[in-house]
mmCIF file of C-alpha atoms in Angstrom:
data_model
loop_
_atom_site.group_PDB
_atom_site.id
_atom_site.type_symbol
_atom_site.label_atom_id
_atom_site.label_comp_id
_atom_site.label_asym_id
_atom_site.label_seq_id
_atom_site.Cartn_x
_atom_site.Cartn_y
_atom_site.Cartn_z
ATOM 1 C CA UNK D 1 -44.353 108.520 -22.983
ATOM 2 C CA UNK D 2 -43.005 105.595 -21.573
ATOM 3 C CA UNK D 3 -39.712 106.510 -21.445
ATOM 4 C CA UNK D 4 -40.417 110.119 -20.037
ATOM 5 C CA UNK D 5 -42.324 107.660 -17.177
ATOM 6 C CA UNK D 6 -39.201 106.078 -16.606
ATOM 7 C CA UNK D 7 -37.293 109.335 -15.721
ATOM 8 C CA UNK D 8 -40.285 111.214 -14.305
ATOM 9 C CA UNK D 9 -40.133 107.695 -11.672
ATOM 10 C CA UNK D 10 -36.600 107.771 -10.982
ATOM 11 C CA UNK D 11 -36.552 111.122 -9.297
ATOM 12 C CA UNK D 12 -39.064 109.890 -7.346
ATOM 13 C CA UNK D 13 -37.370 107.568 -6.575
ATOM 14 C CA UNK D 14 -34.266 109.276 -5.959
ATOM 15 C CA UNK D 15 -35.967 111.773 -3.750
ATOM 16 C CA UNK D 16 -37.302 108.995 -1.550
ATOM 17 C CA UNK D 17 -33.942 106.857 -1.291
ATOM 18 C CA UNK D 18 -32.328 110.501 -0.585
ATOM 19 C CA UNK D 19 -33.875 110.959 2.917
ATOM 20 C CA UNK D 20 -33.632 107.544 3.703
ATOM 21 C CA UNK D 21 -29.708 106.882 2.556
ATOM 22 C CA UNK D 22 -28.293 109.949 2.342
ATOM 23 C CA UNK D 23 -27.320 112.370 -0.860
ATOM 24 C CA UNK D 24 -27.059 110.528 -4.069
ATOM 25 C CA UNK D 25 -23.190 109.299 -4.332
ATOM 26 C CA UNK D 26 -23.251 110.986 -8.370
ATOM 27 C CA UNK D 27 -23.734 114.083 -10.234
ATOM 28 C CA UNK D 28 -25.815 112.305 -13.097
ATOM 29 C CA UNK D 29 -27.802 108.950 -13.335
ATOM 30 C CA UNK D 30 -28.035 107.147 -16.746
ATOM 31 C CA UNK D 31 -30.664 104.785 -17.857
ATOM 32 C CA UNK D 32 -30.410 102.493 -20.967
ATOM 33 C CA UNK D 33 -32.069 99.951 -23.026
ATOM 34 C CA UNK D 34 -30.645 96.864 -23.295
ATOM 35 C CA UNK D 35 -32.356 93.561 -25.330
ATOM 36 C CA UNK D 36 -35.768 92.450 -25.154
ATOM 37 C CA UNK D 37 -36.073 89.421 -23.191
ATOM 38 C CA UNK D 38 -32.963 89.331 -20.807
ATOM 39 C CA UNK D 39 -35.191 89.766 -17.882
ATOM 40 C CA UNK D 40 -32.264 91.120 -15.752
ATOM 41 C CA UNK D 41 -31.126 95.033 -14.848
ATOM 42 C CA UNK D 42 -27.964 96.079 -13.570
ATOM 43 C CA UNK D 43 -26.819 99.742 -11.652
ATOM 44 C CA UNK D 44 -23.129 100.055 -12.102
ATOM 45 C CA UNK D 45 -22.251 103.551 -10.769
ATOM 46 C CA UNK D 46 -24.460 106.878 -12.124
ATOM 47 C CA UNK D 47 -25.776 104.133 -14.901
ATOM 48 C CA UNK D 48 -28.983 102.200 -14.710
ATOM 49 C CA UNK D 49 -28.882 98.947 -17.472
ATOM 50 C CA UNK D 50 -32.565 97.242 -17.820
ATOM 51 C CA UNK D 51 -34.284 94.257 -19.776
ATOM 52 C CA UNK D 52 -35.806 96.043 -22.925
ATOM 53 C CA UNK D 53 -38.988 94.244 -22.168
ATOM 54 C CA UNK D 54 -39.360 96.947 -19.935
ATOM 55 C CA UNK D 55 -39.775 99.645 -23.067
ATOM 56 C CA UNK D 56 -42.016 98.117 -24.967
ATOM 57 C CA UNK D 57 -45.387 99.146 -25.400
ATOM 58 C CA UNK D 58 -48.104 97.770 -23.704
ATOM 59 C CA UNK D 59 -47.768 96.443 -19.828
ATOM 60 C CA UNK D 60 -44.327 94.320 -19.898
ATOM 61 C CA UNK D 61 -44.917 90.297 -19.171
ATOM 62 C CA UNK D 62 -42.122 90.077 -16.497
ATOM 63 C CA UNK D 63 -44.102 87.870 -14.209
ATOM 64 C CA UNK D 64 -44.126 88.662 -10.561
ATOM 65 C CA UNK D 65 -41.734 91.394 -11.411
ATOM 66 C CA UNK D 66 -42.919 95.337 -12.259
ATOM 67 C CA UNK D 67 -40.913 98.059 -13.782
ATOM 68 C CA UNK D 68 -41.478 99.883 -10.261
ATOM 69 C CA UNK D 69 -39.524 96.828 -8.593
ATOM 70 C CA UNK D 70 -36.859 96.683 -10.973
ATOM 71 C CA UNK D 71 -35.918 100.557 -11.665
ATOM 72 C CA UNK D 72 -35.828 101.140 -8.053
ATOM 73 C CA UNK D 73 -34.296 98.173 -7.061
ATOM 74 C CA UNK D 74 -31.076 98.782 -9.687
ATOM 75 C CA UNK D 75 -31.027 102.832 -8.605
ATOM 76 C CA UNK D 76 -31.008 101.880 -4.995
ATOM 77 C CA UNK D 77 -27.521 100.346 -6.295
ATOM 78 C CA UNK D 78 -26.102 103.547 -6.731
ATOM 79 C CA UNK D 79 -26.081 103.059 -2.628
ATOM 80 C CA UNK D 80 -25.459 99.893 -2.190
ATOM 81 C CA UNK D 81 -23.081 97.861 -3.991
ATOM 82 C CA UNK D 82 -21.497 101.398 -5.381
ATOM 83 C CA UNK D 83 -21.362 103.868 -2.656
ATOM 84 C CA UNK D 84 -20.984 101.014 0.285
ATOM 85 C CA UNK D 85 -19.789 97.749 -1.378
ATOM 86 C CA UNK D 86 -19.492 93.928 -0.002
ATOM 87 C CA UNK D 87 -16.337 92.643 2.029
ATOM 88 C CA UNK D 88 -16.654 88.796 0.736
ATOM 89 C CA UNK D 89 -18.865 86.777 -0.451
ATOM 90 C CA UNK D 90 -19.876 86.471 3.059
ATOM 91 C CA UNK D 91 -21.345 89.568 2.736
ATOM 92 C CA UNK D 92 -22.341 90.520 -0.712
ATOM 93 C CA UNK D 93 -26.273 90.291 0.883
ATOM 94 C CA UNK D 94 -25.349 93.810 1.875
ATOM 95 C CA UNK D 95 -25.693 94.929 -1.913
ATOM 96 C CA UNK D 96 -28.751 92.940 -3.432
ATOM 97 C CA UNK D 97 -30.777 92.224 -0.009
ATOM 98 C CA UNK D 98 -30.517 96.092 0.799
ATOM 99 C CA UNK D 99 -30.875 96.671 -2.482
ATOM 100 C CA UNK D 100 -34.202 94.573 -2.693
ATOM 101 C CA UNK D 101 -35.423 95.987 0.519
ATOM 102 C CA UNK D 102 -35.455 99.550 -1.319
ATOM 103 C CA UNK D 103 -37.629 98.312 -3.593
ATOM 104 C CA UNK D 104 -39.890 97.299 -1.596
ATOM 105 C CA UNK D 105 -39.453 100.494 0.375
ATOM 106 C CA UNK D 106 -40.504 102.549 -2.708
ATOM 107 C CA UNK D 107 -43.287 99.991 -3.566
ATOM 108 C CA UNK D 108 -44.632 100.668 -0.534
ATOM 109 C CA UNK D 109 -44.914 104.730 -0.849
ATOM 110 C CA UNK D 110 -46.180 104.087 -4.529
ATOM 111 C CA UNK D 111 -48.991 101.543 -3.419
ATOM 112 C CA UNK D 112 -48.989 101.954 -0.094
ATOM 113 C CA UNK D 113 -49.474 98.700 2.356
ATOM 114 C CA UNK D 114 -51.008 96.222 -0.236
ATOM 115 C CA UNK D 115 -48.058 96.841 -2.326
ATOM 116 C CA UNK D 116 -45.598 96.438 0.326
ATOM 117 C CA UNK D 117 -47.676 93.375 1.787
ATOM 118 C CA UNK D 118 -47.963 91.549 -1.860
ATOM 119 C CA UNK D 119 -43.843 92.043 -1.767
ATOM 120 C CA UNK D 120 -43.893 90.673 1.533
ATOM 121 C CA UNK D 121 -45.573 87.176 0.916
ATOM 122 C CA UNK D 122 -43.615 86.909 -2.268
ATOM 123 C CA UNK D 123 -40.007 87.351 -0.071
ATOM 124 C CA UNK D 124 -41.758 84.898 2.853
ATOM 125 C CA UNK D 125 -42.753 82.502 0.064
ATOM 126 C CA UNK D 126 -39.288 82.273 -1.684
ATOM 127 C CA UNK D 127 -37.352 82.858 1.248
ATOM 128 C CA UNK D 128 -38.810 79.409 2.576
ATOM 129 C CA UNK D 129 -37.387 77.523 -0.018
ATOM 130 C CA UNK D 130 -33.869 78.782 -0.025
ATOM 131 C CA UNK D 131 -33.822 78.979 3.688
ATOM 132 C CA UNK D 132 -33.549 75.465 3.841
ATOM 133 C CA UNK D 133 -30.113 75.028 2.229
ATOM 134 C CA UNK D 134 -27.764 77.819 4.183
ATOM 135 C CA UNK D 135 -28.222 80.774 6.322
ATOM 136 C CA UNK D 136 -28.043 84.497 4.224
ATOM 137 C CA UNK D 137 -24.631 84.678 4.727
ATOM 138 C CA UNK D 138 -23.633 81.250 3.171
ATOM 139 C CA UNK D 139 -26.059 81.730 0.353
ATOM 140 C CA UNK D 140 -22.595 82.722 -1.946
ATOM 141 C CA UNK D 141 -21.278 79.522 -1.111
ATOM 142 C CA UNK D 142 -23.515 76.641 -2.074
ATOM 143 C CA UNK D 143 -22.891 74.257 -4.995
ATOM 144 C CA UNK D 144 -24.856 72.087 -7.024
ATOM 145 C CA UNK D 145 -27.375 72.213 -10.212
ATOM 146 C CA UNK D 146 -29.826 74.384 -7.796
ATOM 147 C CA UNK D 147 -27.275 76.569 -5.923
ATOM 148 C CA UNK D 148 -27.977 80.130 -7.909
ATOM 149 C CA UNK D 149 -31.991 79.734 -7.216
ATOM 150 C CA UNK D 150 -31.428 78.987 -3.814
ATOM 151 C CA UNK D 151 -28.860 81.772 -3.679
ATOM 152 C CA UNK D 152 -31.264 84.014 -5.546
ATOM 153 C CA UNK D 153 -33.735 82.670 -2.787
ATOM 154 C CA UNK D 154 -31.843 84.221 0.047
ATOM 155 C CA UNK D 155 -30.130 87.079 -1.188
ATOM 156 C CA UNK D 156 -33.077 88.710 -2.601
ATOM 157 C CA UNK D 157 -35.962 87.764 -0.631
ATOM 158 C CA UNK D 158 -35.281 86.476 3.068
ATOM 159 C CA UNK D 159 -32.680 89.056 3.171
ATOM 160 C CA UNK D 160 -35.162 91.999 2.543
ATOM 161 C CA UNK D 161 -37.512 90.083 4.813
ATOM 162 C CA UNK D 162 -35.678 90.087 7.283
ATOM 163 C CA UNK D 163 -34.615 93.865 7.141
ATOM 164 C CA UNK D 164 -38.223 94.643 7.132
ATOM 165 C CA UNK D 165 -38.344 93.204 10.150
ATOM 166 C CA UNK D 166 -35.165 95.174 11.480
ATOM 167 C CA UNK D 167 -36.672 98.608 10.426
ATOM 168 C CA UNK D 168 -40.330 97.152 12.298
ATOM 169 C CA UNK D 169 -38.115 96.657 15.511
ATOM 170 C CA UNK D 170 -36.222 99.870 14.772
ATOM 171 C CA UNK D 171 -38.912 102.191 13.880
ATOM 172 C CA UNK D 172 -38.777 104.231 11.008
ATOM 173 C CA UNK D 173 -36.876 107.492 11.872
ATOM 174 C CA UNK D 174 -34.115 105.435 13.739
ATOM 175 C CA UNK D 175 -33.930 102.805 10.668
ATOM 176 C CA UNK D 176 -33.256 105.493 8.412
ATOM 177 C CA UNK D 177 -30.136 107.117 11.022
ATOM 178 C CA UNK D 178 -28.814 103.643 10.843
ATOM 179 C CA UNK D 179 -29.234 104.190 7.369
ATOM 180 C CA UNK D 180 -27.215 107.174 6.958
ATOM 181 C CA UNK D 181 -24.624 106.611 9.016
ATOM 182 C CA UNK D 182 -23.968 103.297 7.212
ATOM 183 C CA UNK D 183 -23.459 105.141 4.118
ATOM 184 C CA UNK D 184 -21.499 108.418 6.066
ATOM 185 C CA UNK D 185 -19.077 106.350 7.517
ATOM 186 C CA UNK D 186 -18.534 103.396 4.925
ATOM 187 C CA UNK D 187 -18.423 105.665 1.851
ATOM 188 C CA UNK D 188 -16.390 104.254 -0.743
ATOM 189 C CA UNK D 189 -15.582 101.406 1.362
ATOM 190 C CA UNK D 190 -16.351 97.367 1.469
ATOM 191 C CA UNK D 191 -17.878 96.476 4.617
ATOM 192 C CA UNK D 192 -18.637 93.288 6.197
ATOM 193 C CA UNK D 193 -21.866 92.424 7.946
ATOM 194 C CA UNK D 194 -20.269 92.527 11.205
ATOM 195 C CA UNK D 195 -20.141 96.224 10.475
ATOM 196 C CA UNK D 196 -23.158 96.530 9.773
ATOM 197 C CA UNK D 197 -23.907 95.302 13.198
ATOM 198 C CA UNK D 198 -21.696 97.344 14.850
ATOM 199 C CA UNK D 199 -23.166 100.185 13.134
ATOM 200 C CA UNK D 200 -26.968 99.061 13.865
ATOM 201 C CA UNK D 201 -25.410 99.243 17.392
ATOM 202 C CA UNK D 202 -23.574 102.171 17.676
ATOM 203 C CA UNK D 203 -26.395 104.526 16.551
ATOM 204 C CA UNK D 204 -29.347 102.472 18.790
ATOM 205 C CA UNK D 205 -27.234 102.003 21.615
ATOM 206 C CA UNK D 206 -28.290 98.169 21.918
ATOM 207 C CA UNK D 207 -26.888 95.108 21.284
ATOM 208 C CA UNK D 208 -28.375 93.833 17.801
ATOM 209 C CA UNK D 209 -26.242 90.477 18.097
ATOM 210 C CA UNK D 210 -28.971 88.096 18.655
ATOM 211 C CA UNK D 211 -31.176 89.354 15.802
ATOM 212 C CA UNK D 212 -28.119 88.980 13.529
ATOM 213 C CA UNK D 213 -27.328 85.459 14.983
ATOM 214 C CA UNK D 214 -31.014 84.508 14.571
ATOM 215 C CA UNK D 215 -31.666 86.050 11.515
ATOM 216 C CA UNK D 216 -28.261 86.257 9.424
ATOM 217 C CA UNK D 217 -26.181 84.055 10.665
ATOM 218 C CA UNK D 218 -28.977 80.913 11.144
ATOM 219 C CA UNK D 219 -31.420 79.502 9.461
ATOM 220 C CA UNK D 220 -35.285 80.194 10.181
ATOM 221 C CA UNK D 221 -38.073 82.756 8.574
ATOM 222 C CA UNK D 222 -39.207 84.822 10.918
#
């Protein structure tokens, strides 16, 4: 039952990151098992890996994490990271922030604004923390004994926090053209953020540079 939950969720999910993306990039998607306990997933292309905590009966101890976060969060992979990959380290917020902004995304249709508003305070909370030590786009590029947590801080939560607040500022139906033509024109292709501005750009018609400059490219939680 719980595995037939796991694919009965994934076309909802696919269905939802569909019209917001574009077509899925693959003709199948694969999900597998792997150990109990690793507390990680990963979405190479068409294939979905995930802790095998996740399987067991019973309702998983993953801590702030759900199954909903992390099964949509490695599918929206298939998108970015696979379909529209990461210039440089620079950039490789591109893949887990948009990535980790999905999830949320689908949180939010599942259980509708508390959902999405628990997922918010946890990003704000985190992002805090990690926003101390580099802007998003340095967060590949600090050292020391706490340098993956504070990466881990930026990458996946000011980075989806911040999005939120792009698609807020964008509105819904133009987010998701932005969205689209991202992964229309960049298919199959590594792109830098600056692309992503000039995309954000090209498809408003405004100049996004100072909400990148803030938000990106500078410290501060908005």
């Amino acid at each position: 039952k719980k595995v037939q939950d796991f694919f009965t969720e994934s076309k909802d999910i696919l269905n939802l990151f569909e019209n917001i993306y574009g077509p899925y990039p693959y003709e199948e998607l694969h999900i597998a098992q792997m150990g109990p306990g690793l507390g990680f997933g990963q979405g190479p292309p068409y294939f979905v890996q995930l802790t095998g905590e996740l399987f067991q009966a019973g309702e998983s101890k993953l801590g702030k994490f759900s199954i909903h976060d992390f099964l949509s969060h490695e599918i929206a992979h298939q998108w970015w990271g696979n379909q529209v990959g990461w210039a440089s380290e620079d950039d490789d917020w591109l893949s887990e922030g948009l990535a980790s902004y999905a999830a949320g995304v689908f949180i939010h249709a599942l259980q509708k604004n508390a959902g999405l508003q628990a997922m918010l305070d946890g990003w704000r909370m985190e992002a805090k923390v990690g926003d101390k030590e580099a802007p998003i786009v340095a967060a590949s590029m600090l050292v020391g004994p706490n340098a993956g947590d504070f990466r881990r801080y930026l990458l996946y939560n000011k980075a989806p926090y911040v999005l939120h607040m792009l698609r807020v500022q964008l509105d819904d139906a133009k987010y998701r053209e932005v969205m689209r033509s991202i992964n229309a024109t960049y298919k199959d292709q590594d792109i830098s953020t600056e692309m992503l501005l000039r995309e954000v750009n090209r498809v408003t018609g405004s100049d996004f540079t100072y909400f990148f400059d803030q938000w990106i490219w500078d410290v501060g939680i908005p």
